[in-house]
Coordinates of C-alpha atoms in Angstrom, one line a residue:
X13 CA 0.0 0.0 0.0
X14 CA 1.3 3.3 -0.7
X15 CA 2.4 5.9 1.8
X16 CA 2.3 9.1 0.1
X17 CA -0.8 10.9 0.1
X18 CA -1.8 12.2 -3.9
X19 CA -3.0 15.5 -4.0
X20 CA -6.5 15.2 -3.7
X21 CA -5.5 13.2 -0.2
X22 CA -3.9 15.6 0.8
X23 CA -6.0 18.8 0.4
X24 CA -8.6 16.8 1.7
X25 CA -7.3 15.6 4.9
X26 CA -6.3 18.7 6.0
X27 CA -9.8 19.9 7.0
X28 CA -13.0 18.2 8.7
X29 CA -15.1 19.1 5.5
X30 CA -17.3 16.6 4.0
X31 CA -17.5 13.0 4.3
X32 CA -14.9 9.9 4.7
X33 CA -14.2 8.6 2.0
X34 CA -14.8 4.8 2.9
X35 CA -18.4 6.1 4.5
X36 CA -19.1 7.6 1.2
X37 CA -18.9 4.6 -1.1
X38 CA -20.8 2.3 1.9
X39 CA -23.6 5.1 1.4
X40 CA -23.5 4.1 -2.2
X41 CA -23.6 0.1 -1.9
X42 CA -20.1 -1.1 -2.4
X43 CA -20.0 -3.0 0.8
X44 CA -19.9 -3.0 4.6
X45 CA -16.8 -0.4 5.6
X46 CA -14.1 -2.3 5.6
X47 CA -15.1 -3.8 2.5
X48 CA -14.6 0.2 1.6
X49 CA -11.5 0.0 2.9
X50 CA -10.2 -2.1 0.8
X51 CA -11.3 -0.6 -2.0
X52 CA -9.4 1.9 -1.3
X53 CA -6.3 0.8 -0.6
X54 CA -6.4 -1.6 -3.0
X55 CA -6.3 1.3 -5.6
X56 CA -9.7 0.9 -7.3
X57 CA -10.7 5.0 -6.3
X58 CA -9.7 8.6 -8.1
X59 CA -11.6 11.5 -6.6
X60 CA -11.3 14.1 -9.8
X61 CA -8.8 12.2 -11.5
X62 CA -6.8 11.5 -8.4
X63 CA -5.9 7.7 -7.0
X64 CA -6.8 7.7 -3.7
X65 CA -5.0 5.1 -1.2
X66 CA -5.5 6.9 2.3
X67 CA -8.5 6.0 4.4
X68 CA -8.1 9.7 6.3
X69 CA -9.9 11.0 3.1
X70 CA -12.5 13.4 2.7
X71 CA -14.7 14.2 0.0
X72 CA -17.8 16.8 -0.9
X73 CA -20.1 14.5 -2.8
X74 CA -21.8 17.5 -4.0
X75 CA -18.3 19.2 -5.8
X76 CA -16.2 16.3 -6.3
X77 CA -16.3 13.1 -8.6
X78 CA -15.4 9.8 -6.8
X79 CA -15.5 6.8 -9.3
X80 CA -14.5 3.1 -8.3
X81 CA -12.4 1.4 -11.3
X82 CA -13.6 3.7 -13.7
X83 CA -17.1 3.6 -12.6
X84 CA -18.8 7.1 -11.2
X85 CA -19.8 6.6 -7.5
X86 CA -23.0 9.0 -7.5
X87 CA -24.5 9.5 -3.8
X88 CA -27.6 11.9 -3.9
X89 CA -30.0 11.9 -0.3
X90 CA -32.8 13.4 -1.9
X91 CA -32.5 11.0 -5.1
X92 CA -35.1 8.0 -5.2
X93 CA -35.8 5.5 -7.9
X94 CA -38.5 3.3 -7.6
X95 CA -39.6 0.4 -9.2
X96 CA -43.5 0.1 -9.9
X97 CA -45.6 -3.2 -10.6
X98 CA -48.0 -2.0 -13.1
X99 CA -51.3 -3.6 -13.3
X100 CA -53.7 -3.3 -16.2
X101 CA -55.6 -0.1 -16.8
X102 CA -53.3 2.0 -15.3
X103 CA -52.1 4.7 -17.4
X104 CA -47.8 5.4 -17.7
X105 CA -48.4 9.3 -16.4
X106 CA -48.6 11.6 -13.8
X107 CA -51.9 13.0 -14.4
X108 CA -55.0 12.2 -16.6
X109 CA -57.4 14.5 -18.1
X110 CA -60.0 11.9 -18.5
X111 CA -59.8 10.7 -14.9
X112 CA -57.9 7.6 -15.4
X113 CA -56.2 5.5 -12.9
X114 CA -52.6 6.8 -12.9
X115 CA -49.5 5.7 -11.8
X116 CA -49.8 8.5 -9.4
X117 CA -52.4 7.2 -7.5
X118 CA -49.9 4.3 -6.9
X119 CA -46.9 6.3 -5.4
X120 CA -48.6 9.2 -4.0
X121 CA -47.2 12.4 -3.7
X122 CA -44.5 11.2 -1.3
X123 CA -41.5 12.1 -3.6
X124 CA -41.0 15.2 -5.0
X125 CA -40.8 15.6 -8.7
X126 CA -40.8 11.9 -9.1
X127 CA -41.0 10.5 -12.9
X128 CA -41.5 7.7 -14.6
X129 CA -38.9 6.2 -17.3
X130 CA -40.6 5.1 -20.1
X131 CA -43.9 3.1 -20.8
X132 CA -46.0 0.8 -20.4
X133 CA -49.3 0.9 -23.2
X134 CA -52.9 1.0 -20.9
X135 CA -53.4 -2.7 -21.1
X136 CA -50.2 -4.2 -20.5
X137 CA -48.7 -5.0 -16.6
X138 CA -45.0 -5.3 -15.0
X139 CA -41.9 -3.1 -14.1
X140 CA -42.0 0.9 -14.8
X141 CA -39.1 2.5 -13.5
X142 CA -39.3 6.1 -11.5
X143 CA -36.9 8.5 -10.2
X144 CA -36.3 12.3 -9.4
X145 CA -32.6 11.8 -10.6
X146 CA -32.9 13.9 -13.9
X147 CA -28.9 12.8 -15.2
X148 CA -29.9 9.2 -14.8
X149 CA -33.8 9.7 -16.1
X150 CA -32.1 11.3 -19.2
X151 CA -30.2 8.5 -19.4
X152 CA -32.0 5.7 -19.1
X153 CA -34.5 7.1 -21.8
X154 CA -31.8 8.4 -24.1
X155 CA -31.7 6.2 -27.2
X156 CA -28.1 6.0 -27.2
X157 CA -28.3 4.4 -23.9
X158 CA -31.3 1.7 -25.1
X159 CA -31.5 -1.1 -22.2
X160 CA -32.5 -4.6 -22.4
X161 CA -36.3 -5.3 -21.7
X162 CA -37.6 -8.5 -21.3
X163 CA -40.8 -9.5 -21.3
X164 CA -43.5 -12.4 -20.9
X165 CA -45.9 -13.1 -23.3
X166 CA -49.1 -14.5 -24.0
X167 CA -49.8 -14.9 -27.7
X168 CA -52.9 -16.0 -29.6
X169 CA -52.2 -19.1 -31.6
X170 CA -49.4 -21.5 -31.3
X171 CA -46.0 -20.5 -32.9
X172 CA -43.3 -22.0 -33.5
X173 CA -39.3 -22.1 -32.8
X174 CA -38.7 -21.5 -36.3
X175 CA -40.9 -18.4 -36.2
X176 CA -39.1 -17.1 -32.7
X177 CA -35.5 -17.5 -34.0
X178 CA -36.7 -15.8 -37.5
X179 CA -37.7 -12.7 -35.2
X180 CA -34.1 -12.6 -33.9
X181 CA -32.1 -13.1 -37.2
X182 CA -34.6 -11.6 -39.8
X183 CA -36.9 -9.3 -37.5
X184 CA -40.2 -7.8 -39.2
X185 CA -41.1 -5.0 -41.0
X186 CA -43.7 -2.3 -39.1
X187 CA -44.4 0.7 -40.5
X188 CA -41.3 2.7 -39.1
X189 CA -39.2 0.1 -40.4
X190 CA -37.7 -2.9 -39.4
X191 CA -37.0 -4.4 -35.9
X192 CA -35.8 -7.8 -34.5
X193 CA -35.9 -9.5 -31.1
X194 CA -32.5 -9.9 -28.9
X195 CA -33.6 -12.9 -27.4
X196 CA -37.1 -14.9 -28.5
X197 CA -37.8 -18.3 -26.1
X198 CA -40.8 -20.4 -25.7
X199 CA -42.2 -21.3 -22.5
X200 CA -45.0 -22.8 -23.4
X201 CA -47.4 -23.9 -25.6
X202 CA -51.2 -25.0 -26.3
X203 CA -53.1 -25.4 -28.8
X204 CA -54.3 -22.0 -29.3
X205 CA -52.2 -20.0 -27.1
X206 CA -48.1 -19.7 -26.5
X207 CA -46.3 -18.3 -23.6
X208 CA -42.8 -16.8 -24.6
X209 CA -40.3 -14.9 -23.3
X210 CA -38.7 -11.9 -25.4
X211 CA -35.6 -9.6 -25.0
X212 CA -35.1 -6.5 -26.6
X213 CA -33.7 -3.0 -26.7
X214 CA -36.2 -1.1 -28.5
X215 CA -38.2 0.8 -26.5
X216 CA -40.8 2.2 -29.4
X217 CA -44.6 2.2 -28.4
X218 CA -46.7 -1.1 -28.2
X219 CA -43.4 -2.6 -30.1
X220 CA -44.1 -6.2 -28.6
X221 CA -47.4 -6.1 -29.3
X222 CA -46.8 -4.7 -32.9
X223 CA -43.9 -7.4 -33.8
X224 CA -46.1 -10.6 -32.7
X225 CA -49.6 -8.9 -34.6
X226 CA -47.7 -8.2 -37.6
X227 CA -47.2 -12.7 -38.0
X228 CA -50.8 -13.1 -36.9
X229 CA -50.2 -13.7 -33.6
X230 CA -52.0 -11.2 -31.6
X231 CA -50.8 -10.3 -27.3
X232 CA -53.4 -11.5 -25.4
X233 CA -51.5 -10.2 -21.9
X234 CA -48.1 -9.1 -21.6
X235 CA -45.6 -8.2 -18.5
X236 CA -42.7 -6.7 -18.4
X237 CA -40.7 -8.3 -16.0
X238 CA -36.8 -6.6 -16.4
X239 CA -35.1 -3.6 -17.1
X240 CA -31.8 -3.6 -17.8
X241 CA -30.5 -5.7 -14.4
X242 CA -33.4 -4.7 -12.2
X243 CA -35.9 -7.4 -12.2
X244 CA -39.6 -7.5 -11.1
X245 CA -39.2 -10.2 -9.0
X246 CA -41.9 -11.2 -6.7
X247 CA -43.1 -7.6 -6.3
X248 CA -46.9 -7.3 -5.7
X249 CA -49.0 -6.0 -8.7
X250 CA -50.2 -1.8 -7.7
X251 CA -46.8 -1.9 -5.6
X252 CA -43.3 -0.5 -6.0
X253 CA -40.3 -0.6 -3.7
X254 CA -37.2 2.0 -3.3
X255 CA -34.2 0.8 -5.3
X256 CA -31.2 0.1 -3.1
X257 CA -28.1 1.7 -3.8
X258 CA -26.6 -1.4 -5.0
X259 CA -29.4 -1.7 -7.7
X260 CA -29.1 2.2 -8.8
X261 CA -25.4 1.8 -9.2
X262 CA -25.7 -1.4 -11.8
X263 CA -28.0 0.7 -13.3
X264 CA -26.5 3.5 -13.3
X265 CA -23.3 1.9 -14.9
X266 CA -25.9 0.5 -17.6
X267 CA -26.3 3.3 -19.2
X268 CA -23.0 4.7 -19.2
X269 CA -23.0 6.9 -15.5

C-alpha cells in the first residue's frame, strides 16, 4: 500500500469538510466499511482524476467526482428511484385529463418531482421504473443508452421455434421500419395460445405487441418483467419498492454513468 498521500488526499485531509471517504462509497452500496477499505487501498478510487489510497480522506459528494475502477460513485439523499408493478388499466403518467387510474395514485405524492422512465401501453402490466434523478432519467431514456427489456408473453395461436429465431435473425417489418428481437424463447405452448419470453432494446410504443400482430399472432396479456438488471421479481402488482443503492449503481453503470 502506498504511503504518500496524492494531491486530492492531501488537500482533503487537512480539514473536517465533507464526508470519509470509505463512508461515502458504503452510502453508495459497495459493501460494509471495511469492504470500503479495501477498495481503497487496493487502488480501485480517483476523486477528480486522483488515486486515492489513504482511508483519512475526505470528499464533498456535492463538488467532487469519486469513481470506483472507472465507474462514477453517485451518492444523492434526496435521489429516489422506484420500481412500480404495473397492473392493467393503469395509465404510464402523472396525471389524466379523462380521470384515469394513474401511476400517481400508486406512489402518491411522497417524492417530489418523481417521474417515470418510459412506458408501459394501458393494457399491459409489469416493471415501470421512476426517479427524481434527472442525469440518470435522461439517461435511461436516451436512445443512445437503449437497455435490455424482457418481457413475458401471452400470444394467440401457437408458434413456432422456427418463427421465434426468425424474429431474432430476420426481424419484421412495421411501419417505421424494421425491428428484430434480442432474445425470443418459448415457454410454453397450447393449442391456441403460446407463452414466450422476449428480450429487446427497443423501446418504441406497443413494439411487442406490434412485432407478434404483424405474423398473426396477436398479445393476449403481456408483462414486463426486467429492465436492464433490475428485475420485477416477486413484487406485488399496484406496488413498488425504493431501489437500493446497490441496484441504482448497476443501473447507473448500464447506461453509461
Amino acid at each position: 500500500m502506498p504511503n504518500a498521500y496524492s494531491r486530492a488526499a492531501k488537500a482533503h485531509d487537512n480539514n473536517n469538510e465533507g464526508i470519509r471517504l470509505q463512508k461515502l462509497l458504503a452510502q453508495a452500496g459497495f459493501g460494509s466499511r471495511r469492504k470500503c477499505e479495501e477498495i481503497i487501498t487496493d487502488g480501485r478510487v480517483e476523486i477528480d482524476g486522483e488515486l486515492i489510497t489513504e482511508l483519512g480522506t475526505r470528499v464533498d459528494p456535492k463538488h467532487q467526482e469519486v469513481r470506483v475502477d472507472g465507474s462514477r460513485v453517485r451518492v444523492n439523499p434526496n435521489h429516489v428511484t422506484l420500481a412500480l408493478n404495473k397492473p392493467k388499466r393503469v395509465l404510464s403518467a402523472m396525471d389524466d385529463p379523462k380521470g384515469r387510474y394513474t401511476l400517481r395514485d400508486i406512489v402518491g405524492d411522497k417524492y417530489e418531482r418523481i417521474f417515470h422512465m418510459g412506458r408501459l401501453d394501458y393494457d399491459s402490466e409489469g416493471l415501470i421504473l421512476m426517479t427524481n434523478d434527472g442525469e440518470l432519467s435522461q439517461h435511461i431514456m436516451h436512445p443512445k443508452y437503449e437497455v435490455e427489456k424482457t418481457y413475458i408473453a401471452t400470444l394467440d395461436g401457437r408458434i413456432s421455434g422456427t418463427v421465434c429465431r426468425r424474429l431474432v435473425t430476420t426481424g419484421v417489418q412495421l411501419d417505421d421500419g424494421w425491428i428484430k428481437l434480442d432474445r425470443c424463447a418459448i415457454l410454453d405452448s397450447s393449442r391456441d395460445s403460446t407463452l414466450v419470453k422476449v428480450v429487446l432494446h427497443s423501446g418504441k410504443n406497443r413494439i411487442v405487441r406490434r412485432i407478434f400482430g404483424s405474423i398473426g399472432f396477436p398479445v393476449r396479456r403481456l408483462v414486463r418483467t426486467q429492465i436492464g438488471p433490475i428485475k420485477l421479481g416477486d413484487l406485488k402488482s399496484g406496488t413498488y419498492r425504493v431501489l437500493s443503492q446497490v441496484e441504482v449503481r448497476s443501473l447507473s453503470k448500464a447506461v453509461g454513468l
